[in-house]
Short mmCIF file of C-alpha atoms and ligand atoms in Angstrom, two decimals:
data_model
loop_
_atom_site.label_atom_id
_atom_site.label_comp_id
_atom_site.label_asym_id
_atom_site.label_seq_id
_atom_site.Cartn_x
_atom_site.Cartn_y
_atom_site.Cartn_z
CA MET A 227 -0.20 -12.23 -10.87
CA ASN A 228 -1.32 -10.44 -7.68
CA GLN A 229 -4.10 -8.05 -8.70
CA LEU A 230 -3.58 -5.97 -5.55
CA ASN A 231 -0.29 -4.47 -6.74
CA LEU A 232 -1.71 -3.25 -10.04
CA ASP A 233 -3.76 -0.23 -11.06
CA HIS A 234 -7.43 -0.90 -11.68
CA ALA A 235 -7.21 -1.27 -15.45
CA SER A 236 -4.25 -3.68 -15.34
CA ALA A 237 -5.81 -5.72 -12.53
CA ALA A 238 -9.06 -5.93 -14.51
CA VAL A 239 -7.11 -7.31 -17.46
CA GLU A 240 -5.73 -10.06 -15.15
CA PHE A 241 -9.21 -10.84 -13.80
CA ASN A 242 -10.61 -11.03 -17.33
CA LYS A 243 -8.12 -13.70 -18.37
CA ASP A 244 -10.41 -16.30 -16.78
CA GLU A 245 -13.50 -15.65 -18.87
CA PRO A 246 -15.82 -18.32 -17.36
CA ARG A 247 -15.06 -16.99 -13.87
CA VAL A 248 -15.79 -13.42 -14.99
CA ASP A 249 -19.13 -14.51 -16.46
CA TRP A 250 -20.02 -16.39 -13.32
CA HIS A 251 -19.00 -13.43 -11.08
CA ASP A 252 -21.02 -11.07 -13.25
CA GLU A 253 -24.12 -13.30 -13.23
CA THR A 254 -23.95 -14.04 -9.49
CA LEU A 255 -23.85 -10.38 -8.54
CA TRP A 256 -26.55 -9.52 -11.04
CA PHE A 257 -28.69 -12.21 -9.40
CA VAL A 258 -28.19 -10.43 -6.04
CA ARG A 259 -29.08 -7.12 -7.70
CA THR A 260 -32.36 -8.57 -9.07
CA LYS A 261 -33.21 -9.97 -5.62
CA ARG A 262 -32.76 -6.44 -4.33
CA ASP A 263 -35.12 -5.14 -7.01
CA ARG A 264 -37.81 -7.66 -6.08
CA ALA A 265 -37.49 -6.86 -2.36
CA ALA A 266 -37.70 -3.12 -3.03
CA ALA A 267 -40.73 -3.56 -5.29
CA GLN A 268 -42.60 -5.28 -2.47
CA LEU A 269 -42.59 -2.09 -0.40
CA PRO A 270 -44.85 0.60 -1.87
CA GLU A 271 -43.15 3.12 0.44
CA TRP A 272 -39.63 2.24 -0.81
CA GLU A 273 -38.89 5.67 -2.28
CA GLN A 274 -40.22 7.38 0.85
CA LEU A 275 -37.90 5.22 2.95
CA ARG A 276 -34.93 6.19 0.78
CA GLU A 277 -35.85 9.84 1.09
CA ALA A 278 -36.26 9.56 4.88
CA ALA A 279 -32.89 7.80 5.20
CA SER A 280 -31.24 10.45 3.06
CA GLN A 281 -32.72 13.28 5.13
CA ILE A 282 -31.74 11.68 8.43
CA LYS A 283 -28.19 11.24 7.18
CA ASN A 284 -28.09 14.84 5.92
CA HIS A 285 -29.06 15.91 9.41
CA VAL A 286 -26.29 13.71 10.82
CA LEU A 287 -23.67 15.26 8.55
CA SER A 288 -24.69 18.75 9.65
CA ASN A 289 -24.76 17.88 13.37
CA MET A 290 -21.93 15.38 13.59
CA HIS A 291 -20.14 16.96 16.55
CA ASP A 292 -23.22 17.29 18.74
CA LEU A 293 -24.51 13.81 17.97
CA LEU A 294 -21.15 12.19 18.71
CA ALA A 295 -20.87 14.11 21.98
CA GLN A 296 -24.38 13.01 22.92
CA PHE A 297 -23.54 9.41 22.06
CA GLU A 298 -20.36 9.50 24.13
CA GLU A 299 -22.18 10.87 27.17
CA ASN A 300 -24.94 8.25 26.99
CA ALA A 301 -22.58 5.37 26.22
CA LYS A 302 -20.41 6.26 29.23
CA ARG A 303 -23.49 6.45 31.39
CA ASN A 304 -24.33 2.91 30.23
CA GLY A 305 -20.91 1.68 31.33
CA ILE A 306 -19.26 1.58 27.89
CA THR A 307 -15.72 2.98 27.64
CA VAL A 308 -15.40 5.33 24.66
CA HIS A 309 -12.09 5.81 22.82
CA TRP A 310 -11.38 8.28 20.00
CA ALA A 311 -8.91 7.51 17.20
CA GLU A 312 -7.78 10.18 14.77
CA ASN A 313 -6.32 7.72 12.30
CA ALA A 314 -5.71 4.06 11.54
CA ASP A 315 -2.54 3.91 13.65
CA GLU A 316 -4.34 5.21 16.72
CA HIS A 317 -7.23 2.80 16.13
CA ASN A 318 -4.86 -0.15 15.90
CA ALA A 319 -2.81 0.93 18.92
CA ILE A 320 -5.94 1.35 21.10
CA ILE A 321 -7.17 -2.12 20.22
CA HIS A 322 -3.73 -3.64 20.77
CA LYS A 323 -3.53 -2.02 24.21
CA LEU A 324 -6.99 -3.35 25.15
CA ILE A 325 -5.93 -6.87 24.18
CA GLN A 326 -2.72 -6.52 26.19
CA ASP A 327 -4.64 -5.18 29.19
CA ALA A 328 -6.86 -8.28 29.01
CA GLY A 329 -3.69 -10.37 29.32
CA VAL A 330 -4.33 -12.43 26.16
CA THR A 331 -2.75 -12.85 22.75
CA ARG A 332 -5.81 -14.07 20.81
CA MET A 333 -8.93 -12.33 19.57
CA VAL A 334 -12.02 -13.26 17.58
CA LYS A 335 -13.33 -10.63 15.17
CA SER A 336 -16.61 -10.35 13.27
CA LYS A 337 -16.94 -8.41 10.02
CA SER A 338 -15.76 -4.81 10.15
CA MET A 339 -14.75 -2.95 6.99
CA LEU A 340 -13.22 -0.28 9.22
CA THR A 341 -10.65 -2.78 10.52
CA GLU A 342 -9.87 -3.67 6.88
CA GLU A 343 -9.45 0.04 6.13
CA CYS A 344 -7.04 0.33 9.10
CA HIS A 345 -5.22 -2.95 8.29
CA LEU A 346 -5.82 -4.10 11.86
CA ASN A 347 -5.14 -7.80 11.24
CA ASP A 348 -1.69 -7.10 9.78
CA TYR A 349 -0.88 -4.76 12.65
CA LEU A 350 -1.94 -7.21 15.35
CA THR A 351 -0.24 -10.15 13.67
CA ARG A 352 3.00 -8.13 13.55
CA HIS A 353 2.59 -7.56 17.29
CA GLY A 354 2.11 -11.23 18.10
CA ILE A 355 -1.69 -11.28 18.38
CA ASP A 356 -3.58 -14.15 16.76
CA VAL A 357 -6.80 -12.86 15.15
CA ILE A 358 -9.51 -15.17 13.82
CA ASP A 359 -12.17 -13.66 11.56
CA SER A 360 -15.48 -15.29 12.41
CA ASP A 361 -17.60 -14.27 9.41
CA LEU A 362 -17.47 -17.32 7.13
CA GLY A 363 -16.53 -15.39 3.99
CA GLU A 364 -13.92 -13.37 5.87
CA ARG A 365 -12.46 -16.53 7.42
CA ILE A 366 -12.11 -18.08 3.97
CA VAL A 367 -10.24 -15.10 2.55
CA GLN A 368 -8.18 -14.79 5.74
CA MET A 369 -7.00 -18.40 5.32
CA ARG A 370 -6.06 -17.61 1.73
CA LYS A 371 -4.21 -14.43 2.86
CA GLU A 372 -6.44 -12.30 0.64
CA PRO A 373 -8.47 -9.22 1.51
CA PRO A 374 -12.28 -9.33 1.09
CA SER A 375 -13.37 -8.56 -2.49
CA HIS A 376 -16.84 -7.30 -1.55
CA ILE A 377 -18.14 -5.47 1.53
CA VAL A 378 -21.08 -7.83 2.15
CA LEU A 379 -19.93 -11.02 0.38
CA PRO A 380 -16.17 -11.05 1.12
CA ALA A 381 -15.43 -14.29 -0.78
CA ILE A 382 -17.75 -13.74 -3.74
CA HIS A 383 -14.79 -14.07 -6.14
CA LEU A 384 -14.32 -17.71 -5.08
CA LYS A 385 -16.10 -20.85 -6.22
CA LYS A 386 -17.10 -23.81 -4.04
CA SER A 387 -14.12 -25.73 -5.40
CA ASP A 388 -11.75 -22.91 -4.27
CA VAL A 389 -13.27 -23.04 -0.78
CA GLY A 390 -12.95 -26.84 -0.77
CA GLU A 391 -9.23 -26.58 -1.56
CA THR A 392 -8.69 -23.93 1.10
CA PHE A 393 -10.50 -25.94 3.78
CA HIS A 394 -8.62 -29.10 2.79
CA GLU A 395 -5.36 -27.25 3.33
CA HIS A 396 -6.31 -25.45 6.56
CA LEU A 397 -9.03 -27.53 8.20
CA GLY A 398 -8.21 -30.98 6.89
CA THR A 399 -11.49 -31.55 5.03
CA GLU A 400 -11.63 -34.19 2.29
CA LYS A 401 -9.72 -33.33 -0.86
CA GLY A 402 -11.99 -32.19 -3.70
CA ALA A 403 -15.00 -31.60 -1.40
CA THR A 404 -17.44 -29.01 -2.76
CA ASP A 405 -20.63 -29.78 -0.83
CA PRO A 406 -21.63 -26.50 0.88
CA GLN A 407 -23.26 -28.33 3.81
CA TYR A 408 -20.10 -30.33 4.50
CA LEU A 409 -17.80 -27.32 4.13
CA THR A 410 -19.99 -25.09 6.29
CA GLU A 411 -20.13 -27.72 9.01
CA ALA A 412 -16.33 -27.91 9.02
CA ALA A 413 -16.13 -24.12 9.36
CA ARG A 414 -18.76 -24.18 12.11
CA GLN A 415 -16.76 -26.67 14.21
CA HIS A 416 -13.55 -24.72 13.67
CA LEU A 417 -15.16 -21.40 14.64
CA ARG A 418 -17.05 -22.83 17.62
CA ASP A 419 -13.77 -23.73 19.23
CA THR A 420 -12.52 -20.21 18.54
CA PHE A 421 -15.58 -18.61 20.14
CA LEU A 422 -15.24 -20.74 23.26
CA THR A 423 -11.58 -19.96 23.83
CA ARG A 424 -11.21 -16.26 22.99
CA LYS A 425 -11.51 -13.78 25.83
CA VAL A 426 -11.57 -10.69 23.60
CA ALA A 427 -14.05 -10.18 20.76
CA LEU A 428 -14.19 -7.33 18.26
CA THR A 429 -17.28 -6.38 16.27
CA GLY A 430 -18.08 -3.64 13.83
CA VAL A 431 -20.94 -1.18 14.27
CA ASN A 432 -23.73 -0.68 11.75
CA PHE A 433 -25.59 2.03 13.64
CA ALA A 434 -24.76 3.92 16.85
CA ILE A 435 -27.66 5.76 18.45
CA ALA A 436 -26.90 9.16 19.98
CA GLU A 437 -30.10 9.19 22.03
CA THR A 438 -29.40 5.91 23.85
CA GLY A 439 -25.62 5.41 23.71
CA GLY A 440 -26.23 1.92 22.31
CA PHE A 441 -25.24 0.40 18.98
CA VAL A 442 -26.50 -2.21 16.52
CA VAL A 443 -24.52 -4.89 14.70
CA CYS A 444 -26.14 -6.71 11.75
CA THR A 445 -25.01 -10.17 10.62
CA ASN A 446 -26.55 -13.18 8.95
CA GLU A 447 -24.47 -15.73 10.83
CA GLY A 448 -24.81 -14.62 14.45
CA ASN A 449 -21.03 -14.65 14.69
CA ALA A 450 -20.80 -11.14 16.16
CA ASP A 451 -23.16 -12.22 18.96
CA MET A 452 -21.31 -15.47 19.62
CA GLY A 453 -18.02 -13.60 19.94
CA ALA A 454 -19.33 -10.68 21.99
CA HIS A 455 -21.50 -12.72 24.36
CA LEU A 456 -18.81 -15.24 25.25
CA ALA A 457 -15.91 -12.79 25.62
CA ASP A 458 -14.83 -10.96 28.76
CA VAL A 459 -13.98 -7.90 26.68
CA HIS A 460 -16.13 -6.67 23.77
CA ILE A 461 -14.51 -4.03 21.55
CA ALA A 462 -16.65 -2.34 18.88
CA ALA A 463 -14.90 -0.38 16.11
CA MET A 464 -16.90 2.34 14.38
CA GLY A 465 -16.28 5.03 11.78
CA PHE A 466 -17.85 8.19 13.19
CA GLU A 467 -20.38 8.45 10.35
CA LYS A 468 -22.27 5.44 11.75
CA ILE A 469 -24.09 7.67 14.22
CA ILE A 470 -27.85 8.20 13.91
CA PRO A 471 -29.85 10.54 16.13
CA ARG A 472 -32.65 8.46 17.59
CA ALA A 473 -33.72 4.85 18.12
CA GLU A 474 -36.86 5.43 16.07
CA HIS A 475 -34.64 6.04 13.02
CA LEU A 476 -33.32 2.49 13.16
CA GLY A 477 -36.45 1.09 11.51
CA VAL A 478 -35.80 3.17 8.40
CA PHE A 479 -32.25 1.92 8.01
CA LEU A 480 -32.81 -1.70 8.98
CA ARG A 481 -35.60 -2.00 6.40
CA LEU A 482 -33.36 -0.53 3.70
CA LEU A 483 -30.09 -2.23 4.57
CA ALA A 484 -30.86 -5.93 4.12
CA ARG A 485 -33.19 -5.41 1.17
CA SER A 486 -30.53 -3.37 -0.63
CA ALA A 487 -27.73 -5.78 0.29
CA THR A 488 -29.15 -9.23 -0.43
CA GLY A 489 -32.89 -8.82 -1.03
CA GLN A 490 -33.71 -10.12 2.46
CA PRO A 491 -36.44 -8.29 4.44
CA ILE A 492 -34.05 -8.04 7.40
CA THR A 493 -30.64 -9.36 8.42
CA THR A 494 -30.96 -12.60 10.38
CA PHE A 495 -29.38 -10.99 13.45
CA SER A 496 -29.77 -7.29 14.26
CA SER A 497 -28.16 -7.25 17.67
CA HIS A 498 -28.56 -4.31 20.03
CA PHE A 499 -25.77 -3.62 22.51
CA HIS A 500 -26.35 -1.07 25.26
CA ARG A 501 -24.16 -1.97 28.19
CA PRO A 502 -21.68 -4.65 29.24
CA ARG A 503 -23.12 -7.62 31.07
CA PRO A 504 -21.97 -7.91 34.73
CA GLY A 505 -18.23 -8.61 34.84
CA GLN A 506 -17.72 -7.80 31.16
CA GLN A 507 -15.91 -4.80 29.68
CA MET A 508 -17.37 -3.04 26.65
CA HIS A 509 -15.31 -0.56 24.64
CA ILE A 510 -16.17 1.44 21.56
CA VAL A 511 -13.45 2.96 19.37
CA ILE A 512 -14.74 5.89 17.30
CA VAL A 513 -12.51 6.54 14.30
CA ASP A 514 -11.96 9.56 12.06
CA ASN A 515 -9.23 8.40 9.63
CA GLY A 516 -9.92 11.05 7.00
CA ARG A 517 -13.67 11.32 7.57
CA SER A 518 -13.42 14.90 8.87
CA ARG A 519 -11.54 15.82 5.71
CA GLN A 520 -14.26 14.25 3.55
CA LEU A 521 -16.93 16.01 5.61
CA GLY A 522 -15.19 19.27 4.73
CA ARG A 523 -15.33 18.63 0.97
CA PRO A 524 -18.72 20.03 -0.15
CA ASP A 525 -18.79 17.89 -3.30
CA PHE A 526 -17.95 14.63 -1.52
CA ARG A 527 -19.25 14.93 2.05
CA ASN A 528 -22.40 12.98 1.41
CA SER A 529 -20.39 9.85 0.61
CA LEU A 530 -20.34 9.61 4.44
CA LYS A 531 -24.04 8.73 4.32
CA CYS A 532 -23.13 5.22 3.14
CA ILE A 533 -24.56 2.30 5.15
CA ARG A 534 -22.32 -0.26 3.36
CA CYS A 535 -25.12 -2.28 1.74
CA ALA A 536 -23.06 -2.96 -1.43
CA ALA A 537 -26.01 -2.43 -3.79
CA CYS A 538 -23.81 -0.07 -5.82
CA LEU A 539 -21.20 -2.82 -6.22
CA ASN A 540 -23.72 -5.45 -7.26
CA THR A 541 -25.21 -3.25 -9.96
CA CYS A 542 -21.97 -1.79 -11.31
CA PRO A 543 -21.04 -3.26 -14.72
CA VAL A 544 -17.39 -2.42 -14.12
CA TYR A 545 -17.24 -4.00 -10.65
CA ARG A 546 -19.02 -7.13 -11.82
CA ARG A 547 -16.56 -7.64 -14.64
CA SER A 548 -13.34 -6.52 -12.96
CA GLY A 549 -13.65 -8.08 -9.48
CA GLY A 550 -13.24 -6.48 -6.07
CA HIS A 551 -9.47 -6.92 -5.79
CA SER A 552 -8.91 -4.77 -8.87
CA TYR A 553 -9.82 -1.75 -6.70
CA HIS A 554 -6.73 -2.24 -4.46
CA SER A 555 -8.59 -0.55 -1.61
CA ALA A 556 -10.51 -1.88 1.45
CA ILE A 557 -13.83 -0.83 -0.05
CA ALA A 558 -14.26 -1.75 -3.69
CA GLY A 559 -16.74 -0.62 -6.31
CA PRO A 560 -18.36 2.77 -6.88
CA ILE A 561 -18.55 3.86 -3.23
CA GLY A 562 -14.96 2.75 -2.63
CA SER A 563 -13.89 4.80 -5.63
CA ILE A 564 -15.19 8.01 -4.05
CA LEU A 565 -13.93 7.21 -0.55
CA ALA A 566 -10.44 6.01 -1.46
CA PRO A 567 -9.10 9.21 -3.13
CA ASN A 568 -9.89 11.05 0.10
CA LEU A 569 -7.53 8.70 1.93
CA ASP A 570 -4.73 8.91 -0.63
CA MET A 571 -5.22 10.83 -3.89
CA LYS A 572 -2.03 9.64 -5.52
CA LEU A 573 -2.48 5.96 -4.71
CA ASN A 574 -6.16 5.88 -5.69
CA ALA A 575 -6.21 8.33 -8.60
CA ASP A 576 -7.19 5.54 -11.01
CA LEU A 577 -10.37 4.53 -9.17
CA PRO A 578 -12.81 7.31 -10.14
CA PHE A 579 -11.98 6.43 -13.75
CA ALA A 580 -13.12 2.82 -13.21
CA SER A 581 -16.70 3.65 -14.09
CA THR A 582 -18.93 4.09 -17.10
CA LEU A 583 -20.81 6.86 -15.21
CA CYS A 584 -24.03 5.07 -16.18
CA GLY A 585 -25.63 6.16 -12.89
CA SER A 586 -26.97 2.74 -11.90
CA CYS A 587 -25.12 3.04 -8.56
CA SER A 588 -26.91 6.28 -7.67
CA ASN A 589 -30.26 4.76 -8.69
CA VAL A 590 -30.00 1.85 -6.27
CA CYS A 591 -28.34 3.63 -3.34
CA PRO A 592 -30.74 3.44 -0.35
CA VAL A 593 -29.46 6.72 1.12
CA LYS A 594 -29.45 8.56 -2.21
CA ILE A 595 -25.75 9.29 -2.55
CA ASP A 596 -25.02 10.93 -5.93
CA ILE A 597 -22.26 8.38 -6.52
CA HIS A 598 -21.73 8.78 -10.26
CA ASP A 599 -21.71 12.58 -9.99
CA GLN A 600 -19.00 12.32 -7.37
CA LEU A 601 -16.97 9.95 -9.52
CA TYR A 602 -17.11 12.55 -12.27
CA LYS A 603 -16.17 15.34 -9.87
CA TRP A 604 -13.23 13.36 -8.47
CA ARG A 605 -11.90 13.01 -12.02
CA GLN A 606 -11.83 16.79 -12.34
CA VAL A 607 -10.15 17.24 -8.94
CA LEU A 608 -7.53 14.59 -9.70
CA MET A 609 -6.68 16.01 -13.13
CA LYS A 610 -6.42 19.52 -11.65
CA GLU A 611 -4.19 18.28 -8.81
CA GLY A 612 -1.92 16.57 -11.33
CA TYR A 613 -2.78 12.98 -10.41
CA GLY A 614 -4.29 12.02 -13.77
CA PRO A 615 -2.43 9.50 -15.94
CA GLY A 616 0.33 11.33 -17.87
CA SER A 617 -0.77 9.85 -21.20
CA LYS A 618 -4.34 11.04 -20.67
CA THR A 619 -3.20 14.56 -19.69
CA ALA A 620 -1.05 14.80 -22.84
CA ALA A 621 -3.82 13.37 -25.05
CA MET A 622 -6.37 15.84 -23.64
CA LYS A 623 -4.01 18.78 -24.25
CA ALA A 624 -3.43 17.66 -27.84
CA MET A 625 -7.17 17.14 -28.33
CA ALA A 626 -7.91 20.65 -26.96
CA THR A 627 -5.41 22.19 -29.38
CA VAL A 628 -6.99 20.35 -32.34
CA LEU A 629 -10.57 21.20 -31.34
CA GLU A 630 -9.71 24.88 -30.89
CA SER A 631 -8.57 25.21 -34.51
CA PRO A 632 -10.96 24.35 -37.41
CA GLY A 633 -8.00 24.05 -39.80
CA LEU A 634 -6.11 21.65 -37.53
CA TYR A 635 -9.32 19.68 -36.91
CA ARG A 636 -9.88 19.20 -40.66
CA MET A 637 -6.27 18.18 -41.21
CA ALA A 638 -6.32 15.71 -38.25
CA GLY A 639 -9.53 14.15 -39.64
CA LYS A 640 -7.95 13.74 -43.08
CA ILE A 641 -4.80 12.15 -41.62
CA GLY A 642 -6.87 9.85 -39.37
CA ARG A 643 -9.00 8.60 -42.28
CA GLY A 644 -5.87 8.09 -44.39
CA VAL A 645 -4.11 6.12 -41.66
CA LEU A 646 -7.11 3.83 -41.09
CA ARG A 647 -7.47 3.21 -44.82
CA PHE A 648 -3.85 2.84 -46.05
CA THR A 649 -1.68 2.07 -42.99
CA PRO A 650 -4.07 0.66 -40.36
CA VAL A 651 -1.17 -0.93 -38.50
CA LEU A 652 -0.27 2.55 -37.23
CA ALA A 653 -3.56 2.58 -35.26
CA GLU A 654 -4.21 -1.11 -34.86
CA ASN A 655 -1.27 -2.18 -32.73
CA ARG A 656 -0.78 -3.21 -29.14
CA PHE A 657 0.68 0.17 -28.19
CA ASN A 658 -2.71 1.78 -28.78
CA PRO A 659 -4.74 1.19 -25.57
CA TRP A 660 -7.97 2.11 -27.38
CA TYR A 661 -7.40 -0.62 -29.99
CA ASN A 662 -6.53 -3.20 -27.28
CA GLN A 663 -10.09 -3.05 -26.02
CA ARG A 664 -12.05 -2.33 -29.21
CA GLU A 665 -12.46 -2.85 -32.95
CA MET A 666 -11.34 0.20 -34.91
CA PRO A 667 -14.11 1.67 -37.12
CA GLU A 668 -14.22 1.50 -40.91
CA PRO A 669 -12.98 4.91 -42.10
CA PRO A 670 -15.57 6.97 -44.01
CA ALA A 671 -14.63 8.11 -47.52
CA GLU A 672 -15.07 11.77 -46.61
CA SER A 673 -15.72 13.93 -43.56
CA PHE A 674 -19.23 14.98 -42.63
CA ARG A 675 -18.27 18.54 -43.52
CA ASP A 676 -17.21 17.56 -47.05
CA TRP A 677 -20.31 15.43 -47.46
CA TYR A 678 -22.51 18.33 -46.33
CA ILE A 679 -20.86 20.85 -48.67
CA ASN A 680 -21.11 18.47 -51.66
CA ASN A 681 -24.72 17.53 -51.01
CA LYS A 682 -25.78 21.07 -50.26
CA LYS A 683 -24.41 22.19 -53.63
CA ALA A 684 -26.23 19.34 -55.37
S1 SF4 B 964 -23.02 4.03 -1.53
FE1 SF4 B 964 -25.19 3.53 -1.26
S2 SF4 B 964 -25.46 1.69 -2.51
FE2 SF4 B 964 -23.25 1.88 -2.19
S3 SF4 B 964 -22.78 0.68 -0.36
FE3 SF4 B 964 -23.17 2.76 0.33
S4 SF4 B 964 -25.34 2.84 0.86
FE4 SF4 B 964 -25.03 1.01 -0.38
#
């Protein structure tokens, strides 16, 4: 069953049907989380770096307009063409027009979660443009017609054998091959041809620097560089929150990003783009798509501090055991669950409930976003706006009525204990979602109140 068409809880049930895969997914991501811990522990100034990053981003949120205007001015001076997109449709249309203007129908694209958010590939494919994702994980899921399940490790839900099957089907590798070296070499040859023949390349943006008008793209594969350096037209797509004030701030974020993401001291390639090379065009598309709205929500604005390291995904016990596709949104996991309701409250009302609120996400976040607090606050907003699950709303109302009345509370307790003791089938059946996930408790012989009264008398 396609997990993407289900709500989070139902999709998680599907994912959990393959228990060995769930265990492996859980353990793999926990391994990445522990690598992050070791990398962080090696820097005595780790907490100071987090605090500095958080303060810089707070400054950015409070000065967004001025910093973006400064960036635009400097980027234009450098010879970069700046485009503004209010929403996903505008973003997609601008990129389509740039491809048409270049007179081509093919484009190579490195990893950009913004283009996933805007569904750019679908849009371009519908308009006759052939897009090849050049990040290895993204290429694998693109061949399988799946979205990425993780913002840093897009194919983390797949095993080597899955990749072997996919490459056999699409690249003609040997059937049953699982050797990573062999499979990677096949992908390398396939992508090299793509790099050499595409005239237009799209990259994401990790950081855009207001002071210089330049931007930085971080990858481990060098695929963004290969695409951008060989193409006649380089398009960079950026959510407006990627702005930072000065070049000297980069060091803070680059030291935090890779350590938080994979436990590496730095991404293998941190490429700085300032101007097009002679004869090349360079465009940057700055996108709002609901970010202004989020900036205007006092309780949720600091979710825009996110640098997409995925540490909150790797540590989340719910993400690790439900898989990225169960979030039915471009960005999965805890950060996705506080960004997605801003885009569409009705469609994503289930996501803030996909959390234990244990707070591990907030503890690892390199820019100190209060993720679990925001998940909790979104729940309140969604219930108030009427987007909560109907069954939960009714259950909460009934619970409030019972808790408001001591007499009703005593009677409900007596009935509950009686049901569990004499007719457990009334509680232990598949229509009770609580029972589906848990063992029901042994009923006590008496309530605490009765016990207290009896023992007090004695
Ligand atoms: S919310 Fe924090 S931990 Fe999660 S991806 Fe963003 S920066 Fe990383």
